[in-house]
Short mmCIF file of C-alpha atoms in Angstrom, two decimals:
data_model
loop_
_atom_site.label_atom_id
_atom_site.label_comp_id
_atom_site.label_asym_id
_atom_site.label_seq_id
_atom_site.Cartn_x
_atom_site.Cartn_y
_atom_site.Cartn_z
CA MET A 932 -26.79 20.34 -36.33
CA ALA A 933 -27.35 17.14 -34.52
CA ARG A 934 -23.85 16.31 -34.28
CA ASN A 935 -23.10 19.78 -32.81
CA ARG A 936 -25.96 19.52 -30.15
CA ARG A 937 -24.36 15.99 -29.14
CA ARG A 938 -20.88 17.52 -28.74
CA ARG A 939 -22.30 20.37 -26.54
CA LEU A 940 -24.32 17.83 -24.57
CA GLY A 941 -21.22 15.74 -24.12
CA ALA A 942 -19.25 18.80 -23.12
CA TRP A 943 -21.87 19.79 -20.55
CA LEU A 944 -22.04 16.25 -19.05
CA LEU A 945 -18.04 16.30 -18.80
CA ALA A 946 -18.37 19.49 -17.01
CA LEU A 947 -20.89 18.30 -14.44
CA LEU A 948 -18.90 15.18 -13.95
CA VAL A 949 -15.69 17.20 -13.00
CA LEU A 950 -17.80 19.63 -10.82
CA ALA A 951 -19.17 16.66 -9.02
CA VAL A 952 -15.78 15.33 -8.48
CA VAL A 953 -14.37 18.69 -7.46
CA LEU A 954 -17.25 19.17 -4.87
CA ALA A 955 -16.97 15.63 -3.38
CA LEU A 956 -13.29 16.35 -2.87
CA TYR A 957 -13.83 19.83 -1.49
CA GLU A 958 -16.39 18.05 0.90
CA ALA A 959 -14.10 15.35 1.94
CA ASP A 960 -11.23 17.91 2.76
CA ARG A 961 -13.49 20.12 4.77
CA THR A 962 -14.87 17.37 6.94
CA GLY A 963 -11.58 15.17 7.07
CA VAL A 964 -13.78 12.14 6.15
CA SER A 965 -13.63 10.32 2.92
CA GLU A 966 -16.23 7.80 1.54
CA PRO A 967 -15.62 4.57 3.48
CA SER A 968 -14.22 1.80 1.56
CA ALA A 969 -15.38 -1.68 1.63
CA GLY A 970 -13.91 -4.04 3.87
CA PRO A 971 -13.23 -4.32 7.61
CA CYS A 972 -13.45 -1.44 10.07
CA PRO A 973 -10.42 0.79 9.83
CA ASP A 974 -7.98 0.50 13.04
CA SER A 975 -8.58 4.30 13.65
CA ALA A 976 -12.13 4.44 13.71
CA LEU A 977 -14.45 4.31 16.85
CA GLN A 978 -17.28 2.81 14.77
CA CYS A 979 -17.65 0.73 11.49
CA PRO A 980 -19.14 2.77 8.52
CA GLY A 981 -22.86 2.10 8.37
CA THR A 982 -23.52 1.34 12.16
CA SER A 983 -24.11 5.00 13.35
CA PRO A 984 -26.88 5.63 15.46
CA ALA A 985 -29.43 8.46 15.05
CA PRO A 986 -27.86 11.73 15.43
CA GLY A 987 -28.36 13.04 18.95
CA PRO A 988 -27.14 16.12 21.08
CA THR A 989 -23.36 16.71 21.21
CA PRO A 990 -22.56 16.64 24.79
CA SER A 991 -19.46 18.60 26.15
CA PRO A 992 -17.32 17.79 29.23
CA SER A 993 -18.09 20.26 31.94
CA ALA A 994 -15.01 22.06 33.31
CA ASP A 995 -14.20 21.88 36.98
CA PRO A 996 -14.76 25.58 38.20
CA SER A 997 -11.09 25.35 39.43
CA ALA A 998 -9.77 24.59 36.08
CA THR A 999 -7.65 27.03 33.90
CA GLY A 1000 -8.98 28.20 30.79
CA SER A 1001 -12.35 27.76 29.21
CA PRO A 1002 -12.27 24.87 27.05
CA SER A 1003 -15.00 24.18 24.33
CA PRO A 1004 -14.42 20.51 23.54
CA SER A 1005 -15.38 18.83 20.22
CA ALA A 1006 -17.12 15.80 22.05
CA THR A 1007 -19.67 13.52 20.32
CA THR A 1008 -21.96 10.91 21.51
CA ALA A 1009 -20.03 7.73 22.07
CA PRO A 1010 -20.94 5.08 19.34
CA SER A 1011 -20.46 1.31 19.62
CA ALA A 1012 -16.52 1.07 19.58
CA ALA A 1013 -14.88 -1.01 17.07
CA THR A 1014 -11.20 -1.58 17.91
CA PRO A 1015 -8.56 -4.15 17.36
CA SER A 1016 -8.68 -7.17 19.57
CA PRO A 1017 -6.30 -7.02 22.84
CA GLY A 1018 -2.86 -8.36 21.94
CA SER A 1019 -3.21 -7.80 18.20
CA GLY A 1020 0.02 -6.17 18.15
CA GLY A 1021 2.03 -9.35 17.38
CA ALA A 1022 2.43 -12.62 19.43
CA PRO A 1023 5.81 -12.38 21.36
CA THR A 1024 8.39 -14.85 20.36
CA THR A 1025 9.13 -17.81 22.45
CA GLY A 1026 12.85 -17.80 22.20
CA PRO A 1027 15.26 -15.31 23.96
CA CYS A 1028 14.29 -11.62 23.82
CA SER A 1029 16.77 -8.77 23.45
CA SER A 1030 14.15 -5.96 24.06
CA PRO A 1031 10.29 -5.64 24.41
CA GLY A 1032 9.77 -4.06 20.93
CA ALA A 1033 12.21 -6.47 19.14
CA CYS A 1034 10.23 -9.36 20.54
CA GLY A 1035 6.78 -8.22 19.72
CA PHE A 1036 5.86 -6.40 23.06
CA PRO A 1037 4.54 -2.85 22.99
CA ASP A 1038 6.65 0.04 22.90
CA ALA A 1039 6.66 3.74 21.70
CA ARG A 1040 6.18 2.74 18.27
CA THR A 1041 3.01 0.97 18.86
CA THR A 1042 1.34 3.10 21.64
CA GLY A 1043 0.03 6.60 22.19
CA PRO A 1044 -1.89 8.65 19.77
CA ARG A 1045 -2.09 8.12 15.81
CA ILE A 1046 -3.36 11.43 14.74
CA ALA A 1047 -2.42 14.91 14.96
CA LEU A 1048 -3.40 16.69 18.30
CA GLU A 1049 -5.06 20.20 19.20
CA ARG A 1050 -3.79 21.50 22.40
CA HIS A 1051 -6.38 22.09 25.30
CA ASP A 1052 -5.32 23.77 28.41
CA THR A 1053 -8.34 22.41 30.55
CA GLY A 1054 -6.65 22.10 34.06
CA ASN A 1055 -8.32 19.60 36.11
CA MET A 1056 -11.63 18.98 34.09
CA SER A 1057 -14.75 16.83 35.22
CA VAL A 1058 -16.42 15.05 32.50
CA LYS A 1059 -20.16 14.67 33.59
CA THR A 1060 -22.00 13.87 30.35
CA ASP A 1061 -22.64 10.03 29.58
CA GLY A 1062 -21.17 9.03 26.23
CA THR A 1063 -18.63 11.78 25.87
CA VAL A 1064 -15.80 11.14 23.42
CA ILE A 1065 -12.48 12.92 23.62
CA LYS A 1066 -10.32 12.41 20.59
CA GLY A 1067 -7.27 14.15 19.10
CA TRP A 1068 -6.77 16.30 22.17
CA ASP A 1069 -3.57 17.43 23.62
CA ILE A 1070 -4.57 18.09 27.23
CA ARG A 1071 -2.69 20.13 29.74
CA GLY A 1072 -4.66 18.95 32.99
CA ALA A 1073 -6.45 15.76 34.07
CA LEU A 1074 -9.82 14.13 33.74
CA ASP A 1075 -12.06 13.48 36.44
CA VAL A 1076 -14.98 11.13 35.13
CA TYR A 1077 -18.44 11.37 36.62
CA ALA A 1078 -20.14 9.83 33.71
CA ASN A 1079 -20.87 6.51 32.03
CA ASP A 1080 -19.46 5.21 28.66
CA VAL A 1081 -16.79 7.87 28.36
CA THR A 1082 -14.12 7.35 25.72
CA ILE A 1083 -10.54 8.88 25.53
CA ILE A 1084 -8.89 8.09 22.38
CA ASP A 1085 -5.91 9.30 20.21
CA SER A 1086 -5.05 12.04 22.77
CA ARG A 1087 -2.14 13.24 25.16
CA ILE A 1088 -2.82 14.09 28.71
CA THR A 1089 -0.08 15.95 30.76
CA SER A 1090 -1.15 15.94 34.33
CA THR A 1091 -0.01 17.72 37.52
CA ASN A 1092 -2.73 16.36 39.57
CA TRP A 1093 -2.93 13.22 41.58
CA TRP A 1094 -4.12 11.35 38.46
CA GLY A 1095 -4.33 11.49 34.67
CA ILE A 1096 -7.78 10.01 34.28
CA ASN A 1097 -9.96 9.10 37.24
CA LEU A 1098 -13.11 7.09 37.28
CA ARG A 1099 -15.42 7.79 40.27
CA PRO A 1100 -17.45 5.17 42.08
CA GLY A 1101 -20.84 4.46 40.61
CA TYR A 1102 -19.85 4.96 36.81
CA SER A 1103 -18.63 2.41 34.34
CA GLY A 1104 -17.86 1.89 30.70
CA LEU A 1105 -14.62 4.14 30.70
CA ARG A 1106 -12.26 3.32 27.80
CA VAL A 1107 -8.79 4.94 27.32
CA LEU A 1108 -7.34 3.92 23.94
CA HIS A 1109 -4.13 5.04 22.03
CA THR A 1110 -3.26 7.64 24.37
CA THR A 1111 -0.20 9.07 26.01
CA ILE A 1112 -0.56 9.66 29.79
CA THR A 1113 2.27 11.45 31.43
CA ALA A 1114 3.00 14.18 33.98
CA VAL A 1115 5.51 16.89 34.91
CA PRO A 1116 8.02 15.55 37.51
CA GLY A 1117 8.12 17.80 40.65
CA LYS A 1118 4.87 19.61 39.82
CA GLY A 1119 2.37 17.00 41.42
CA PRO A 1120 0.28 17.58 44.50
CA ASP A 1121 1.55 14.43 46.40
CA ASN A 1122 4.87 16.65 47.68
CA GLY A 1123 5.50 17.01 43.96
CA GLY A 1124 4.76 13.64 42.92
CA VAL A 1125 1.99 12.17 40.97
CA ASP A 1126 0.23 8.81 41.91
CA TYR A 1127 -2.04 7.42 39.36
CA ALA A 1128 -2.00 7.56 35.53
CA VAL A 1129 -5.39 5.79 35.34
CA SER A 1130 -7.31 5.20 38.61
CA ASN A 1131 -10.46 3.16 38.99
CA MET A 1132 -12.12 4.07 42.27
CA GLY A 1133 -15.28 2.18 41.57
CA GLY A 1134 -16.39 -1.49 41.17
CA SER A 1135 -16.75 -1.49 37.35
CA SER A 1136 -14.38 -2.71 34.83
CA ILE A 1137 -12.63 -0.38 32.56
CA GLU A 1138 -10.48 -0.77 29.50
CA VAL A 1139 -6.96 0.70 28.75
CA GLY A 1140 -5.17 -0.36 25.68
CA TRP A 1141 -2.48 0.85 23.35
CA CYS A 1142 -1.47 3.75 25.87
CA ASP A 1143 2.14 5.16 26.67
CA ILE A 1144 2.23 5.72 30.22
CA SER A 1145 5.23 7.26 32.11
CA VAL A 1146 6.16 9.25 35.28
CA PHE A 1147 3.19 8.21 37.64
CA GLY A 1148 4.12 6.33 40.69
CA ASN A 1149 1.43 3.64 40.50
CA ALA A 1150 0.48 3.95 36.69
CA LEU A 1151 -2.38 1.51 36.45
CA SER A 1152 -4.48 1.35 39.69
CA MET A 1153 -7.54 -0.92 39.62
CA GLY A 1154 -9.28 -3.87 40.93
CA GLN A 1155 -10.98 -4.84 37.73
CA GLY A 1156 -10.55 -4.27 34.26
CA GLU A 1157 -8.95 -5.08 30.99
CA LEU A 1158 -5.30 -3.70 30.44
CA HIS A 1159 -3.83 -4.66 27.19
CA ASP A 1160 -1.08 -3.34 24.65
CA ASN A 1161 0.13 -0.78 27.02
CA TYR A 1162 3.83 0.54 27.36
CA VAL A 1163 4.44 1.62 30.95
CA HIS A 1164 7.95 3.02 31.70
CA ASP A 1165 10.10 5.71 33.13
CA ILE A 1166 8.19 5.82 36.43
CA VAL A 1167 9.68 8.61 38.70
CA ALA A 1168 10.48 8.10 42.25
CA PHE A 1169 9.23 10.70 44.74
CA ARG A 1170 8.83 11.33 48.43
CA ASN A 1171 5.08 11.60 49.52
CA GLN A 1172 3.50 14.15 51.62
CA GLY A 1173 4.42 11.82 54.79
CA GLY A 1174 8.00 12.12 53.78
CA GLU A 1175 8.61 8.52 52.86
CA TRP A 1176 9.42 7.16 49.38
CA GLN A 1177 6.09 6.51 47.54
CA HIS A 1178 5.85 2.59 46.47
CA THR A 1179 5.91 2.46 42.78
CA ASP A 1180 4.22 -0.22 40.46
CA ALA A 1181 3.39 -0.26 36.72
CA VAL A 1182 0.11 -2.30 37.61
CA ILE A 1183 -1.16 -2.35 41.11
CA SER A 1184 -4.39 -3.95 42.49
CA GLY A 1185 -5.17 -3.79 46.23
CA GLY A 1186 -7.55 -6.93 46.47
CA GLY A 1187 -11.04 -7.21 47.32
CA ASN A 1188 -12.08 -6.96 43.69
CA LYS A 1189 -15.70 -8.15 42.66
CA GLY A 1190 -14.77 -8.28 38.90
CA ARG A 1191 -12.08 -9.69 36.84
CA LEU A 1192 -8.81 -7.95 36.14
CA THR A 1193 -6.87 -8.86 32.86
CA ILE A 1194 -3.52 -7.75 32.23
CA ARG A 1195 -2.61 -9.10 28.82
CA HIS A 1196 0.47 -8.32 26.27
CA ASN A 1197 1.79 -4.93 27.97
CA THR A 1198 5.47 -3.89 28.63
CA LEU A 1199 5.57 -3.06 32.39
CA LEU A 1200 8.80 -1.43 33.41
CA ASN A 1201 9.72 -0.18 36.76
CA PRO A 1202 13.06 1.32 36.85
CA VAL A 1203 12.91 2.75 40.41
CA PRO A 1204 15.51 1.78 42.69
CA VAL A 1205 14.11 -0.40 45.58
CA GLU A 1206 15.75 1.92 48.22
CA GLN A 1207 13.34 4.71 46.62
CA GLY A 1208 10.29 2.74 46.92
CA ALA A 1209 9.98 0.11 43.97
CA SER A 1210 7.38 -2.40 44.74
CA ALA A 1211 6.69 -4.35 41.47
CA ALA A 1212 6.21 -4.38 37.64
CA ILE A 1213 2.75 -5.89 38.54
CA GLY A 1214 1.76 -5.85 42.24
CA LEU A 1215 -1.33 -7.90 43.23
CA PHE A 1216 -1.65 -7.05 47.02
CA ALA A 1217 -4.27 -8.01 49.55
CA ASP A 1218 -4.56 -4.64 51.18
CA THR A 1219 -8.30 -4.24 51.15
CA GLY A 1220 -9.29 -8.06 50.82
CA SER A 1221 -8.40 -11.23 49.10
CA VAL A 1222 -7.00 -11.14 45.69
CA SER A 1223 -9.02 -13.10 43.08
CA SER A 1224 -9.86 -13.29 39.52
CA VAL A 1225 -6.77 -11.94 37.84
CA VAL A 1226 -5.28 -12.94 34.37
CA VAL A 1227 -1.81 -11.97 33.94
CA ASP A 1228 -0.85 -13.25 30.35
CA GLY A 1229 1.86 -12.65 27.60
CA ASN A 1230 3.53 -9.45 29.40
CA TRP A 1231 7.14 -8.21 29.58
CA LEU A 1232 7.97 -7.36 33.21
CA ALA A 1233 10.80 -5.71 34.64
CA GLY A 1234 11.93 -3.84 37.79
CA GLY A 1235 10.69 -3.43 41.22
CA ALA A 1236 11.64 -5.18 44.50
CA TYR A 1237 10.05 -8.30 42.85
CA ALA A 1238 8.86 -8.17 39.21
CA LEU A 1239 5.63 -9.68 40.26
CA TYR A 1240 3.68 -10.05 43.55
CA GLY A 1241 1.15 -12.87 43.03
CA GLY A 1242 -1.52 -12.06 45.60
CA GLY A 1243 -0.21 -13.72 48.80
CA SER A 1244 -2.04 -16.47 50.90
CA GLY A 1245 -5.68 -16.80 50.03
CA ALA A 1246 -5.46 -15.59 46.50
CA THR A 1247 -7.72 -17.41 44.20
CA GLY A 1248 -8.25 -17.58 40.52
CA ILE A 1249 -4.85 -16.14 39.49
CA GLN A 1250 -3.60 -17.25 36.19
CA VAL A 1251 0.06 -16.43 35.27
CA THR A 1252 0.92 -17.56 31.92
CA ASP A 1253 3.37 -16.87 29.16
CA ASN A 1254 5.01 -14.02 30.58
CA VAL A 1255 8.58 -12.78 29.97
CA PHE A 1256 10.73 -11.67 33.02
CA SER A 1257 13.55 -9.36 31.82
CA ALA A 1258 16.81 -8.68 33.65
CA GLN A 1259 16.72 -4.80 32.19
CA TYR A 1260 17.21 -3.35 35.92
CA HIS A 1261 18.26 -6.35 37.83
CA PRO A 1262 20.05 -9.54 37.33
CA ASN A 1263 17.04 -11.44 39.08
CA GLY A 1264 14.12 -9.36 37.42
CA GLY A 1265 13.47 -7.51 40.47
CA ALA A 1266 15.89 -6.18 43.18
CA TYR A 1267 14.98 -9.33 45.38
CA GLY A 1268 13.94 -11.72 42.66
CA LEU A 1269 11.40 -12.62 40.00
CA VAL A 1270 8.27 -13.40 42.10
CA ALA A 1271 6.86 -13.27 45.44
CA ALA A 1272 3.68 -14.10 47.25
CA TRP A 1273 2.51 -16.76 44.92
CA ASP A 1274 0.20 -19.25 46.40
CA ALA A 1275 0.41 -22.42 44.29
CA GLY A 1276 -2.26 -24.06 46.33
CA GLY A 1277 -4.76 -21.33 45.79
CA ALA A 1278 -8.31 -22.44 44.03
CA GLY A 1279 -7.91 -21.77 40.30
CA ASN A 1280 -4.33 -20.60 40.54
CA VAL A 1281 -2.32 -21.42 37.25
CA TRP A 1282 1.25 -20.87 36.65
CA HIS A 1283 2.27 -21.96 33.22
CA GLY A 1284 4.68 -21.06 30.42
CA ASN A 1285 6.62 -18.02 32.20
CA ARG A 1286 10.21 -17.75 31.30
CA THR A 1287 13.16 -15.26 31.53
CA ALA A 1288 13.97 -13.01 28.70
CA ASP A 1289 16.93 -15.53 27.92
CA GLY A 1290 14.54 -18.29 27.74
CA ARG A 1291 14.87 -19.87 31.02
CA PRO A 1292 11.62 -21.19 32.74
CA VAL A 1293 10.45 -19.23 35.90
CA VAL A 1294 9.35 -21.31 38.98
CA PRO A 1295 8.11 -19.23 41.90
CA GLU A 1296 9.24 -20.11 45.36
CA PRO A 1297 6.41 -21.52 47.49
CA THR A 1298 4.72 -19.28 49.69
CA PRO A 1299 5.76 -19.33 53.45
#
């Protein structure tokens, strides 16, 4: 009898164990989250396990009244972000390079979303809640950010607006990670053109990393921020509302910035013909004030009138190091040459380790 009772007890315990395993698997499948394993925070996480803040309200981006459709976004309060360090996609080689991807620079394989996306026809949507996180969205529209600490990650934006993502003055903490930002050629408001993939209209620093960016005329437009591990390509030429060819740059900064701009380990391509408005792969221009505090390190640059405009006379604190200048579009990197407007005598200006894709050192001409 005792033996039978033990057998029955063992059977019950085994059944309970099986039931517990089934329920755990069901819960993991239902929520899409499995028990975190020990070790470093996974690359796909915004936050490492075990560091979640106390649950709070779930904010939602507020749609612009002119937006088409009525989105009900699945947004969450932004946690402390944990993401790979900039430049972690692999150090570029030091010898001749045949292409960006073959030599450790970002390309389509290492940028853009890493998860399946859900379509959201938002139109031109305003984000007005601090701490909003947008993840896994395939957005047909544009985001206008009037909030602090907003994160867009593992998403896609297809815009027909002036911008893909725009940070308004007075707000800070915007992060755009692992996202594709593109537009529909001929459908933008600037006489069919689109101007800025990510625009920073204020005086705060923003981060753009591991993004695949195309079509926009001035893809990354900002005076301060951290731009790293991005792939900017296939910029599309267009005539603006004034009837002139819009100047195009993969990265553009107009000077007068108060904070630091860091441009590190990106692939920045400007294929636009110079007669159709091409300016640069990186354009540091003193349009609104002197250029200062810019780091340009370890990028692959190709195209433009010149591949790099270095800030001009009076620029200070410009560090240009270990970049590769490619002849992908022009034998001299840009239509007219590799570098223009470099002030070697500017305080804190550094030029070191820059070379062409076939391994020759790049030495800029003195500024007139």
